[in-house]
Coordinates of C-alpha atoms in Angstrom, one line a residue:
M1 CA 71.3 115.0 118.6
R2 CA 70.1 115.3 114.8
Y3 CA 71.9 112.6 113.0
Q4 CA 73.3 112.7 109.4
A5 CA 74.3 110.4 106.7
P6 CA 78.1 110.2 107.1
R7 CA 80.4 112.1 105.0
G8 CA 80.7 110.6 101.6
T9 CA 77.8 108.7 101.5
E10 CA 74.1 110.0 100.1
D11 CA 70.5 108.6 100.5
I12 CA 68.6 107.7 97.6
L13 CA 65.3 109.4 98.3
P14 CA 62.4 108.3 97.1
A15 CA 61.8 111.3 94.4
E16 CA 65.3 109.8 92.8
S17 CA 65.4 106.4 93.2
Y18 CA 63.5 105.7 89.9
K19 CA 67.0 106.9 88.4
W20 CA 68.8 103.9 90.4
L21 CA 66.2 101.4 89.0
K22 CA 66.8 102.5 85.4
V23 CA 70.4 102.2 85.5
E24 CA 69.8 98.7 87.0
S25 CA 67.2 97.2 85.0
T26 CA 68.7 98.7 81.8
F27 CA 72.1 96.7 82.7
R28 CA 70.3 93.8 83.8
E29 CA 68.2 93.6 80.7
L30 CA 71.4 94.2 78.2
T31 CA 73.6 91.7 80.0
R32 CA 70.8 89.1 79.8
R33 CA 70.7 89.2 76.3
Y34 CA 74.5 88.6 75.9
G35 CA 74.2 85.4 78.5
Y36 CA 75.5 86.9 81.7
Q37 CA 74.0 85.6 85.1
E38 CA 74.1 87.8 88.1
L39 CA 76.6 87.0 91.0
R40 CA 75.9 88.4 94.4
T41 CA 79.1 88.4 96.9
P42 CA 79.0 89.6 100.8
T43 CA 79.6 93.1 101.8
F44 CA 82.9 92.1 103.4
E45 CA 85.6 90.0 102.6
D46 CA 89.0 88.9 104.1
T47 CA 91.2 91.8 103.8
D48 CA 94.2 89.6 102.3
L49 CA 92.0 88.9 99.0
F50 CA 92.7 92.4 98.2
V51 CA 95.9 93.0 99.2
R52 CA 97.1 90.0 97.0
T53 CA 95.0 91.1 94.4
S54 CA 95.1 94.8 94.3
G55 CA 98.5 95.1 95.2
E56 CA 100.2 96.5 98.5
T57 CA 101.4 99.6 96.6
S58 CA 97.9 100.6 94.8
D59 CA 96.1 103.4 96.4
I60 CA 92.9 101.0 97.2
V61 CA 95.3 99.2 99.4
S62 CA 97.5 101.6 101.1
K63 CA 94.7 104.7 101.2
E64 CA 91.4 103.6 100.4
M65 CA 90.2 100.5 102.1
Y66 CA 87.8 100.3 105.0
T67 CA 89.3 97.5 107.1
F68 CA 88.3 96.3 110.8
T69 CA 88.8 93.5 112.9
D70 CA 86.0 91.4 113.9
K71 CA 85.1 89.8 117.2
G72 CA 87.0 86.8 116.3
D73 CA 89.8 88.7 115.7
R74 CA 90.1 88.3 111.7
S75 CA 90.9 91.2 109.4
L76 CA 87.8 92.5 107.0
T77 CA 87.3 94.8 104.6
L78 CA 84.3 96.3 103.1
K79 CA 84.7 95.5 99.3
P80 CA 86.5 98.3 97.7
E81 CA 85.8 96.6 93.9
G82 CA 83.9 93.6 92.9
T83 CA 86.4 91.6 90.9
A84 CA 88.3 90.0 93.6
P85 CA 85.1 88.8 95.4
A86 CA 83.8 87.5 91.9
M87 CA 87.0 85.6 91.3
R88 CA 86.5 84.2 95.0
A89 CA 83.3 83.0 94.6
L90 CA 84.3 81.3 91.1
L91 CA 86.9 79.5 92.7
E92 CA 85.0 78.5 96.1
H93 CA 82.1 77.0 94.0
N94 CA 83.7 75.8 90.9
L95 CA 81.9 78.2 88.8
C96 CA 84.2 77.8 85.2
P97 CA 85.8 74.3 85.3
P98 CA 88.6 74.0 83.1
G99 CA 87.4 74.1 79.3
T100 CA 84.4 76.0 80.0
V101 CA 83.5 79.9 80.1
A102 CA 81.7 81.8 82.8
R103 CA 79.5 84.8 82.4
M104 CA 78.9 86.8 85.5
S105 CA 77.4 90.2 86.1
Y106 CA 77.0 92.2 89.4
I107 CA 75.4 95.1 91.2
I108 CA 77.1 96.0 94.1
P109 CA 78.0 98.6 96.6
I110 CA 81.6 99.7 96.9
F111 CA 83.5 101.4 99.9
R112 CA 86.7 103.6 99.6
Y113 CA 88.2 106.1 101.6
G114 CA 89.1 109.3 100.0
R115 CA 88.0 112.9 99.4
P116 CA 84.1 112.8 98.1
Q117 CA 84.0 114.7 95.5
K118 CA 81.3 114.6 92.5
G119 CA 80.6 111.1 91.3
R120 CA 83.3 109.8 93.8
L121 CA 81.7 108.5 97.1
R122 CA 83.2 106.7 100.0
E123 CA 80.0 104.6 99.5
A124 CA 79.6 104.1 95.9
H125 CA 77.7 101.8 93.7
Q126 CA 78.7 99.6 90.3
V127 CA 77.7 97.6 88.0
G128 CA 80.1 94.9 86.5
L129 CA 80.9 91.9 84.1
E130 CA 83.2 89.2 84.2
L131 CA 83.9 86.7 81.3
V132 CA 86.0 84.1 82.5
G133 CA 87.8 81.1 80.7
S134 CA 88.4 82.5 77.2
P135 CA 91.8 83.7 76.1
S136 CA 90.0 85.1 73.0
A137 CA 90.5 88.5 71.7
A138 CA 86.7 88.1 70.9
A139 CA 86.0 88.1 74.8
D140 CA 87.7 91.4 75.3
A141 CA 85.7 93.0 72.4
E142 CA 82.7 91.7 74.1
V143 CA 83.1 93.3 77.5
I144 CA 84.1 96.4 75.9
E145 CA 80.8 96.3 73.6
I146 CA 78.5 95.4 76.3
T147 CA 80.1 98.6 78.2
V148 CA 79.6 100.9 75.3
R149 CA 76.0 99.7 74.6
F150 CA 75.5 100.1 78.2
Y151 CA 75.7 103.9 78.3
E152 CA 74.1 104.1 74.5
A153 CA 71.1 102.2 76.0
L154 CA 71.0 104.9 78.8
G155 CA 71.1 108.0 76.3
I156 CA 74.8 108.8 77.1
E157 CA 75.8 108.9 73.3
D158 CA 79.1 110.9 73.9
S159 CA 80.7 108.1 75.4
V160 CA 83.9 106.5 73.9
A161 CA 86.1 103.4 75.0
M162 CA 89.8 104.4 75.2
L163 CA 91.9 101.5 74.9
N164 CA 95.3 100.3 75.7
S165 CA 97.6 97.1 76.0
L166 CA 100.0 96.1 78.4
G167 CA 101.5 93.1 76.8
R168 CA 102.7 90.2 78.4
S169 CA 105.1 89.8 81.2
E170 CA 108.5 90.6 78.9
C171 CA 106.8 93.6 77.5
R172 CA 105.9 95.0 80.9
A173 CA 109.3 94.3 82.0
R174 CA 111.0 96.3 79.1
Y175 CA 108.5 99.0 79.8
R176 CA 109.2 98.9 83.6
E177 CA 112.8 99.5 82.7
A178 CA 112.0 102.2 80.3
I179 CA 109.9 104.2 83.1
L180 CA 112.6 104.0 85.4
Q181 CA 115.3 105.1 83.3
Y182 CA 113.0 108.2 82.2
S183 CA 111.8 108.8 85.3
A184 CA 115.3 108.7 87.0
T185 CA 116.0 112.5 87.6
F186 CA 112.5 113.0 89.0
L187 CA 112.4 110.3 91.6
T188 CA 115.9 111.4 93.2
D189 CA 114.2 114.5 94.4
Q190 CA 110.9 112.4 95.7
P191 CA 110.6 110.7 99.2
Q192 CA 111.9 107.8 99.9
D193 CA 108.3 105.8 100.1
V194 CA 107.4 107.2 96.8
Q195 CA 110.9 105.8 95.4
D196 CA 110.0 102.4 96.9
K197 CA 106.5 102.2 95.4
V198 CA 107.6 103.6 92.0
H199 CA 110.6 100.8 91.9
K200 CA 107.9 98.1 93.3
N201 CA 105.8 99.1 90.5
P202 CA 106.8 101.7 87.8
L203 CA 103.6 101.4 86.1
R204 CA 102.0 103.4 88.9
L205 CA 103.7 106.6 87.9
L206 CA 101.8 106.5 84.8
D207 CA 98.8 106.8 87.1
S208 CA 100.1 109.8 89.1
K209 CA 98.2 113.1 88.9
D210 CA 101.6 115.0 90.1
P211 CA 102.3 117.6 87.7
A212 CA 106.0 117.2 88.0
A213 CA 105.6 113.1 87.8
Q214 CA 103.2 114.1 84.6
E215 CA 106.0 115.9 83.1
A216 CA 108.8 113.3 83.8
I217 CA 106.9 110.6 82.0
K218 CA 105.9 112.6 79.1
A219 CA 108.9 111.8 76.9
I220 CA 108.5 108.0 77.9
P221 CA 107.5 106.3 74.7
P222 CA 104.0 104.4 74.7
I223 CA 103.8 101.1 76.0
T224 CA 102.3 100.0 72.4
D225 CA 105.8 100.3 71.3
Y226 CA 107.4 97.4 73.4
L227 CA 104.1 95.0 72.6
E228 CA 105.4 91.3 71.6
D229 CA 104.3 90.4 68.3
E230 CA 101.4 88.3 69.3
S231 CA 100.1 90.9 71.7
K232 CA 100.3 93.7 69.0
A233 CA 98.5 91.1 66.6
R234 CA 95.8 90.4 69.2
F235 CA 95.1 94.1 70.1
D236 CA 94.8 94.8 66.2
R237 CA 92.1 92.0 66.1
I238 CA 90.2 93.5 69.1
Q239 CA 90.4 97.3 67.4
Q240 CA 88.9 95.3 64.1
M241 CA 86.2 93.9 65.9
L242 CA 84.9 97.0 67.8
T243 CA 85.1 98.6 64.5
D244 CA 82.9 95.9 62.8
A245 CA 80.5 96.2 65.5
N246 CA 80.4 100.0 65.1
V247 CA 81.6 100.5 69.1
R248 CA 83.5 104.0 69.5
Y249 CA 86.9 103.6 70.7
Q250 CA 90.2 105.3 70.6
V251 CA 94.1 103.8 71.1
A252 CA 94.9 105.4 74.4
P253 CA 98.3 104.5 75.8
E254 CA 98.1 106.4 79.0
V255 CA 95.5 104.1 80.0
V256 CA 97.3 101.7 82.3
R257 CA 94.5 101.1 85.4
G258 CA 95.4 101.3 88.6
L259 CA 95.5 97.6 89.8
D260 CA 98.2 95.0 89.7
Y261 CA 96.2 92.1 88.1
Y262 CA 95.7 93.6 84.6
T263 CA 97.4 92.0 81.7
E264 CA 97.3 92.8 78.3
T265 CA 94.0 94.9 77.2
V266 CA 92.6 97.5 79.5
F267 CA 90.2 99.9 78.7
E268 CA 88.2 103.2 80.2
V269 CA 84.9 104.8 78.8
L270 CA 84.9 108.3 79.2
S271 CA 82.2 111.1 78.6
T272 CA 82.9 114.7 77.8
K273 CA 80.2 115.6 80.3
L274 CA 82.0 115.0 83.6
G275 CA 84.9 117.7 83.4
A276 CA 87.8 116.9 84.9
Q277 CA 86.4 113.4 86.3
S278 CA 85.6 112.1 82.6
S279 CA 86.1 108.4 83.2
L280 CA 82.6 106.3 83.5
C281 CA 84.2 103.4 83.8
G282 CA 87.3 101.0 83.6
G283 CA 88.0 97.3 82.9
G284 CA 90.6 94.8 81.3
R285 CA 91.9 91.6 81.1
Y286 CA 93.5 89.7 84.0
D287 CA 94.8 86.4 83.4
D288 CA 96.8 85.8 86.4
L289 CA 94.1 87.1 89.0
V290 CA 92.6 83.4 89.6
K291 CA 96.1 82.0 89.5
E292 CA 97.2 84.4 92.3
L293 CA 93.9 83.3 94.6
G294 CA 95.4 79.9 94.5
G295 CA 93.3 78.4 91.3
P296 CA 94.3 77.2 87.8
S297 CA 95.7 79.8 85.2
T298 CA 92.5 81.1 84.1
P299 CA 91.9 83.6 81.3
S300 CA 89.4 86.2 82.3
V301 CA 88.3 89.9 81.1
G302 CA 85.8 92.4 83.0
V303 CA 84.9 95.9 83.5
A304 CA 83.2 97.9 86.4
M305 CA 80.9 100.6 85.4
G306 CA 79.9 103.5 88.5
V307 CA 76.4 103.9 88.7
E308 CA 76.5 107.4 90.3
R309 CA 78.5 108.7 87.7
A310 CA 76.2 107.4 85.0
I311 CA 73.5 109.3 86.7
I312 CA 75.5 112.5 86.7
V313 CA 75.8 112.6 82.8
M314 CA 71.9 111.7 82.4
D315 CA 71.5 114.4 84.8
D316 CA 73.3 116.7 82.8
A317 CA 72.3 115.7 79.7
G318 CA 68.4 115.7 80.8
L319 CA 67.9 112.1 79.7
W320 CA 64.9 111.4 82.6
D321 CA 61.2 111.2 81.9
G322 CA 60.1 112.8 84.9
G323 CA 60.1 110.2 87.2
T324 CA 57.8 107.5 88.4
K325 CA 54.3 108.2 88.5
P326 CA 51.2 106.5 89.1
D327 CA 49.1 105.8 86.3
V328 CA 45.5 106.5 88.1
F329 CA 44.6 107.9 91.2
V330 CA 41.1 106.3 92.7
V331 CA 39.0 109.1 94.4
Q332 CA 36.4 108.2 96.8
A333 CA 33.4 110.8 97.0
T334 CA 31.3 109.1 99.7
E335 CA 31.9 107.3 102.7
N336 CA 30.0 104.4 101.3
A337 CA 32.6 103.7 98.2
F338 CA 35.4 102.6 100.6
E339 CA 35.1 99.0 99.4
M340 CA 34.1 99.6 95.6
C341 CA 37.4 102.0 95.7
Q342 CA 39.5 99.2 97.1
K343 CA 38.2 96.7 95.0
L344 CA 38.8 98.9 91.8
A345 CA 42.5 99.7 92.8
R346 CA 43.1 96.0 92.9
D347 CA 41.6 95.2 89.9
L348 CA 43.7 98.3 88.0
R349 CA 46.9 97.1 89.8
T350 CA 46.1 93.5 88.6
A351 CA 46.1 94.8 85.2
G352 CA 49.5 96.2 85.6
M353 CA 48.6 99.9 86.3
A354 CA 50.2 101.6 89.1
T355 CA 47.3 102.9 91.6
L356 CA 46.8 105.0 94.3
L357 CA 43.9 106.0 96.5
D358 CA 43.6 108.1 99.9
I359 CA 43.4 105.7 103.0
D360 CA 42.7 108.4 105.6
G361 CA 39.2 109.3 104.6
K362 CA 40.1 112.8 103.3
S363 CA 37.2 115.2 101.4
M364 CA 36.9 114.9 97.7
K365 CA 38.9 118.3 97.2
S366 CA 41.8 117.0 99.2
Q367 CA 41.7 113.7 97.1
L368 CA 41.9 115.5 93.9
R369 CA 44.6 117.8 95.1
Q370 CA 46.6 114.7 95.9
A371 CA 45.6 113.1 92.5
D372 CA 47.2 116.5 90.9
K373 CA 50.4 116.3 92.9
S374 CA 51.1 112.6 92.3
G375 CA 51.2 113.3 88.6
A376 CA 48.6 110.6 87.7
A377 CA 47.1 110.8 84.1
I378 CA 43.7 109.6 85.2
A379 CA 41.7 110.3 88.2
L380 CA 38.4 107.6 88.6
I381 CA 35.8 109.4 90.8
L382 CA 33.2 107.0 92.7
G383 CA 30.4 108.9 94.6
E384 CA 26.6 108.0 95.6
D385 CA 25.4 108.6 91.8
E386 CA 28.5 106.1 90.3
L387 CA 27.2 103.8 93.0
R388 CA 23.7 103.8 92.1
K389 CA 24.5 103.5 88.7
N390 CA 27.4 101.0 88.7
S391 CA 29.6 103.3 86.9
V392 CA 32.7 105.7 87.4
Q393 CA 33.3 109.1 86.6
L394 CA 36.8 109.2 84.6
R395 CA 38.9 112.4 84.5
K396 CA 41.8 112.9 82.4
L397 CA 44.0 115.2 84.9
G398 CA 45.5 118.0 83.2
S399 CA 42.3 118.4 80.4
S400 CA 38.7 119.1 80.3
V401 CA 38.1 115.4 79.2
Q402 CA 35.6 113.8 81.6
E403 CA 33.6 111.0 81.0
E404 CA 31.2 108.2 82.9
V405 CA 32.4 104.5 82.5
P406 CA 30.4 101.5 83.5
M407 CA 32.2 99.8 86.0
E408 CA 32.5 96.6 84.2
G409 CA 34.6 98.4 81.5
V410 CA 36.3 100.9 83.3
V411 CA 39.7 98.9 83.3
Q412 CA 39.9 98.4 79.7
R413 CA 38.9 102.1 79.2
V414 CA 41.7 102.9 81.4
L415 CA 44.3 100.7 79.3
Q416 CA 42.9 102.4 76.4
L417 CA 43.8 105.7 77.2
Q418 CA 47.3 104.7 78.6

């Protein structure tokens, strides 16, 4: 039997892994500058963690979770998102005592069952941020700013943050009634399970991809018309701070996000290069989530960014530099040069240069072919003459440049040519 990767998963091959390293290292360096520290949570959690936080009617819980019963008869779920596990860890380890602010980042796999499509796999990967403990509008603006700066750092220049506010409980209660009122005719023709879900959480109707549902909600006023005065002032303040920071954004009342725990600010970042699946990421404020998990009321805001989607956009825009290539290939032109080639390779690596050499005793011609294929910029050749003179033949691959360099100066010469 010939095995293949399960449907909806992908192997990250050596020729492609540099892309992932680029995205991850860019994220780590950017978040380091803003004072975020990395959190790593388990791949699976108690199922109830996601049911309580995402909501029983959410697509994640009702359709997409990979849930299993372990040998101890416990219901566990491969994590479909990163925020709930981060908040569980925050509570378990008291990472944000009252009166303090915690800044956490993560790089994780997520698991969601669904029809695989471009940029949406059953095993996908996310980078994310959680800013916990601050109710300030500046916290929302900071997370949105970092998100847009992340895509800018990757070279994705067409990204824009789409902002909305869901207001507080009174605003959402009034808006739920408005949704039910405007969609009453549509709902009477729907199956009972659809009606039940919408009545339990009417905001989910705004997330529907059903054309009939979209037509039914088209006349509903935007939720921003229902905002409390304090929430409206807060939303205006966020916009002003983003303007001051030169962060691209648009107010988008249609952005509601798909999870129950969001309050006030919600946002997505879009790219014009993803077609119909234009969303690169989404996030928002979730002031009630920690309390829902049994902790104290804790204001929080965060974002999760899809790695695969960022890579797709970078592929389409030609933003890669050709991948990871060695700097130097050391060519052993005679059997007697083995030990010296090994020492030279070690010296080059110690100096910070990626260095390859043949370990199978192949011919010099074969080694030079390997050097060309590897993409190395420089080949260093050691034969009998070079051993006798204590020197190295340095050849710039892809050109006619070749010179003889004393052995004691070869590392410095290679560094000069980089």
